[in-house]
Amino acid sequence: DQQVKQNSPSLSVQEGRISILNCDYTNSMFDYFLWYKKYPAEGPTFLISISSIKDKNEDGRFTVFLNKSAKHLSLHIVPSQPGDSAVYFCAASGKAAGNKLTFGGGTRVLVKP
Amino acid sequence: GAGVSQTPSNKVTEKGKYVELRCDPISGHTALYWYRQSLGQGPEFLIYFQGTGAADDSGLPNDRFFAVRPEGSVSTLKIQRTERGDSAVYLCASSRLAGARGELFFGEGSRLTVL
């Protein structure tokens, strides 16, 4: 069973507009959430994270929102740039699991110039 | 080097052969993780080490898969009697401490193709 789900496999957005990526989880023991970005033939690179004690974390153009009651998080990228075109993975971990991450299936984002 | 290094970057083998994939973590990182990523899917956890010992190997799919980290630095993932379904990108990651919350730093992966 998939504990972390990204229901949109792909997203296309115009340069300068907002990209919104969504992620749902089922395991109530998850208390730390991360977003990773992956370019072809490269490993995933860390983008932004959020602890369950917060509902929002912002870093430049990237903001992550967490809704614990809905077990849902989202990543907002604004404004989107062509260099943001990549696959984005949502990941989660729980205290008992150390730093072991459970990943979603990814969302491919294409930012059109 | 500054980042996580994985070798080989590409490995093509025949069904039934034995394969070793190597990971050199970031210096000073005590935790090391192996993940497997199949086409169109997210990385799937295999095993993680805290120092030399495997702290959690619950993701290894069966006993054909084994990993070691004898000196607490470099790790080797070993796959015996490879099957076509083992074809995937094998990702290694490291972090400072397994118990500390924070990001994992990933290598570029080893792409394994079993013919």
Coordinates of C-alpha atoms in Angstrom, one line a residue:
Chain A
D1 CA 0.0 0.0 0.0
Q2 CA 1.3 3.4 -0.9
Q3 CA 1.7 5.5 2.2
V4 CA 2.6 8.7 0.3
K5 CA 0.8 9.5 -2.9
Q6 CA 1.2 12.1 -5.6
N7 CA -2.0 11.8 -7.7
S8 CA -0.9 14.1 -10.5
P9 CA 1.8 12.4 -12.6
S10 CA 2.4 15.6 -14.6
L11 CA 1.8 19.3 -14.6
S12 CA 2.4 21.9 -17.3
V13 CA 2.6 25.6 -16.4
Q14 CA 3.5 28.8 -18.1
E15 CA 6.6 30.6 -17.0
G16 CA 5.9 33.2 -14.4
R17 CA 2.7 31.5 -13.1
I18 CA 2.3 29.4 -10.0
S19 CA 2.9 25.7 -9.9
I20 CA 1.0 23.8 -7.2
L21 CA 2.0 20.2 -6.5
N22 CA 0.0 18.0 -4.2
C23 CA 0.8 15.1 -1.9
D24 CA -1.3 12.9 0.4
Y25 CA -0.2 10.5 3.1
T26 CA -1.9 7.8 5.1
N27 CA 0.5 7.1 7.9
S28 CA -0.4 9.2 11.0
M29 CA 3.1 8.5 12.4
F30 CA 4.7 10.7 9.8
D31 CA 5.8 13.9 11.3
Y32 CA 8.4 15.3 8.9
F33 CA 7.9 16.0 5.2
L34 CA 10.3 16.9 2.4
W35 CA 10.2 17.8 -1.2
Y36 CA 12.9 16.7 -3.6
K37 CA 13.6 17.7 -7.1
K38 CA 15.1 15.4 -9.7
Y39 CA 16.6 16.1 -13.1
P40 CA 17.2 13.3 -15.6
A41 CA 20.3 11.2 -14.9
E42 CA 20.9 12.9 -11.6
G43 CA 20.0 12.0 -8.0
P44 CA 17.2 13.7 -6.2
T45 CA 18.2 17.0 -4.5
F46 CA 16.5 18.4 -1.4
L47 CA 14.2 21.4 -1.9
I48 CA 12.3 22.2 1.2
S49 CA 11.0 20.5 4.3
I50 CA 8.3 21.0 7.0
S51 CA 7.9 19.6 10.5
S52 CA 4.4 18.6 11.7
I53 CA 4.5 21.3 14.3
K54 CA 4.2 23.9 11.5
D55 CA 1.6 24.4 8.8
K56 CA 3.8 26.5 6.4
N57 CA 7.4 26.9 5.5
E58 CA 8.7 29.3 2.9
D59 CA 12.1 29.5 1.2
G60 CA 12.4 32.0 -1.6
R61 CA 10.0 31.0 -4.5
F62 CA 9.1 27.7 -2.7
T63 CA 6.4 27.3 0.0
V64 CA 5.2 24.1 1.5
F65 CA 1.9 23.9 3.2
L66 CA 0.9 21.1 5.6
N67 CA -2.7 20.2 6.5
K68 CA -2.4 17.5 9.2
S69 CA -6.1 16.9 9.6
A70 CA -6.4 16.1 5.9
K71 CA -3.0 14.4 5.8
H72 CA -2.2 16.6 2.8
L73 CA 0.7 18.8 1.8
S74 CA 1.4 21.0 -1.2
L75 CA 4.3 22.7 -2.7
H76 CA 3.9 26.1 -4.3
I77 CA 6.4 27.5 -6.7
V78 CA 6.0 31.1 -7.7
P79 CA 6.9 32.4 -10.1
S80 CA 7.7 29.2 -12.0
Q81 CA 10.8 29.3 -14.2
P82 CA 11.9 27.0 -17.1
G83 CA 14.7 25.7 -14.9
D84 CA 12.1 24.3 -12.5
S85 CA 11.1 21.7 -15.1
A86 CA 11.9 18.4 -13.3
V87 CA 10.3 15.6 -11.4
Y88 CA 9.3 16.5 -7.9
F89 CA 9.0 13.9 -5.1
C90 CA 7.2 14.3 -1.9
A91 CA 8.7 12.3 1.0
A92 CA 7.8 11.7 4.6
S93 CA 9.4 10.2 7.7
G94 CA 8.3 9.3 11.3
K95 CA 10.3 9.5 14.5
A96 CA 10.5 5.8 15.0
A97 CA 11.9 5.3 11.5
G98 CA 14.9 7.5 12.1
N99 CA 15.5 9.5 9.0
K100 CA 14.2 6.8 6.6
L101 CA 12.1 8.5 4.0
T102 CA 9.0 7.1 2.2
F103 CA 8.5 8.7 -1.2
G104 CA 5.6 9.4 -3.4
G105 CA 5.6 8.5 -7.1
G106 CA 6.6 11.9 -8.3
T107 CA 5.0 14.7 -10.4
R108 CA 6.7 15.8 -13.6
V109 CA 6.6 19.6 -14.0
L110 CA 7.1 21.3 -17.3
V111 CA 7.4 25.1 -17.3
K112 CA 6.9 26.5 -20.7
P113 CA 8.7 29.7 -21.6
Chain B
G1 CA 34.7 14.3 -3.2
A2 CA 32.1 16.6 -2.0
G3 CA 29.0 14.5 -2.8
V4 CA 27.8 11.0 -2.6
S5 CA 29.6 8.9 -5.2
Q6 CA 28.2 5.8 -6.8
T7 CA 29.9 3.3 -9.1
P8 CA 29.3 2.0 -11.6
S9 CA 26.9 4.5 -13.1
N10 CA 25.7 1.9 -15.5
K11 CA 25.8 -1.9 -15.3
V12 CA 24.4 -4.3 -17.8
T13 CA 24.3 -7.9 -16.8
E14 CA 22.7 -11.2 -17.8
K15 CA 20.0 -12.9 -15.8
G16 CA 21.4 -15.1 -13.1
K17 CA 24.7 -13.2 -12.7
Y18 CA 26.0 -11.5 -9.5
V19 CA 26.3 -7.8 -9.2
E20 CA 27.9 -5.4 -6.8
L21 CA 27.1 -1.7 -6.6
R22 CA 29.3 0.7 -4.5
C23 CA 28.5 3.8 -2.6
D24 CA 30.9 6.3 -1.1
P25 CA 29.0 8.7 1.2
I26 CA 29.8 12.2 2.1
S27 CA 32.7 12.3 4.6
G28 CA 31.5 12.4 8.2
H29 CA 28.0 11.2 7.4
T30 CA 27.3 8.3 9.7
A31 CA 24.0 7.2 8.2
L32 CA 23.8 5.6 4.7
Y33 CA 20.7 4.6 2.8
W34 CA 20.0 2.5 -0.3
Y35 CA 16.9 3.1 -2.4
R36 CA 15.7 1.6 -5.7
Q37 CA 13.8 3.5 -8.3
S38 CA 11.9 1.8 -11.0
L39 CA 10.8 3.6 -14.2
G40 CA 8.0 6.1 -13.4
Q41 CA 8.0 5.5 -9.7
G42 CA 9.5 7.2 -6.6
P43 CA 12.5 5.9 -4.8
E44 CA 11.7 2.8 -2.7
F45 CA 13.6 2.2 0.5
L46 CA 15.8 -0.9 0.7
I47 CA 18.1 -0.6 3.8
Y48 CA 19.9 1.9 6.0
F49 CA 23.1 1.8 8.0
Q50 CA 23.9 3.7 11.1
G51 CA 27.7 3.3 11.3
T52 CA 28.7 -0.3 10.4
G53 CA 25.4 -2.0 11.3
A54 CA 22.2 -2.3 9.3
A55 CA 19.6 -0.4 11.4
D56 CA 16.7 -1.3 9.2
D57 CA 16.8 -3.8 6.3
S58 CA 13.0 -4.1 6.0
G59 CA 13.0 -2.9 2.4
L60 CA 15.2 -5.6 0.9
P61 CA 12.9 -7.5 -1.4
N62 CA 14.3 -11.0 -0.8
D63 CA 17.5 -12.9 0.3
R64 CA 19.2 -12.3 -3.0
F65 CA 19.8 -8.7 -1.9
F66 CA 22.5 -8.0 0.7
A67 CA 24.4 -4.9 1.7
V68 CA 27.5 -4.3 3.8
R69 CA 29.3 -1.3 5.3
P70 CA 32.3 -2.9 7.1
E71 CA 34.1 0.2 8.1
G72 CA 31.2 2.6 8.5
S73 CA 32.0 4.5 5.3
V74 CA 31.8 2.9 1.9
S75 CA 28.9 0.5 1.3
T76 CA 28.3 -2.2 -1.2
L77 CA 24.9 -3.5 -2.3
K78 CA 25.2 -7.1 -3.5
I79 CA 22.6 -8.8 -5.7
Q80 CA 22.8 -12.5 -6.4
R81 CA 21.2 -14.4 -9.2
T82 CA 19.9 -11.3 -10.8
E83 CA 16.4 -11.3 -12.4
R84 CA 15.0 -9.0 -15.1
G85 CA 12.8 -7.4 -12.4
D86 CA 15.9 -6.2 -10.6
S87 CA 16.4 -3.6 -13.4
A88 CA 16.2 -0.2 -11.9
V89 CA 18.3 2.8 -10.7
Y90 CA 19.8 2.1 -7.4
L91 CA 20.3 5.2 -5.4
C92 CA 22.5 5.7 -2.4
A93 CA 22.1 8.6 0.1
S94 CA 23.8 9.7 3.3
S95 CA 23.0 12.0 6.2
R96 CA 24.8 13.1 9.3
L97 CA 22.9 11.1 11.8
A98 CA 20.2 8.5 11.2
G99 CA 18.3 9.7 14.2
A100 CA 18.4 13.4 13.3
R101 CA 15.7 14.9 11.1
G102 CA 17.0 16.4 8.0
E103 CA 17.7 15.9 4.4
L104 CA 19.3 12.9 2.7
F105 CA 22.0 13.7 0.2
F106 CA 21.7 11.4 -2.9
G107 CA 24.2 10.2 -5.4
E108 CA 23.5 10.0 -9.1
G109 CA 22.6 6.4 -8.9
S110 CA 23.7 3.1 -10.5
R111 CA 21.5 2.1 -13.4
L112 CA 21.2 -1.7 -13.5
T113 CA 19.9 -3.5 -16.5
V114 CA 19.4 -7.2 -16.4
L115 CA 18.9 -8.8 -19.8

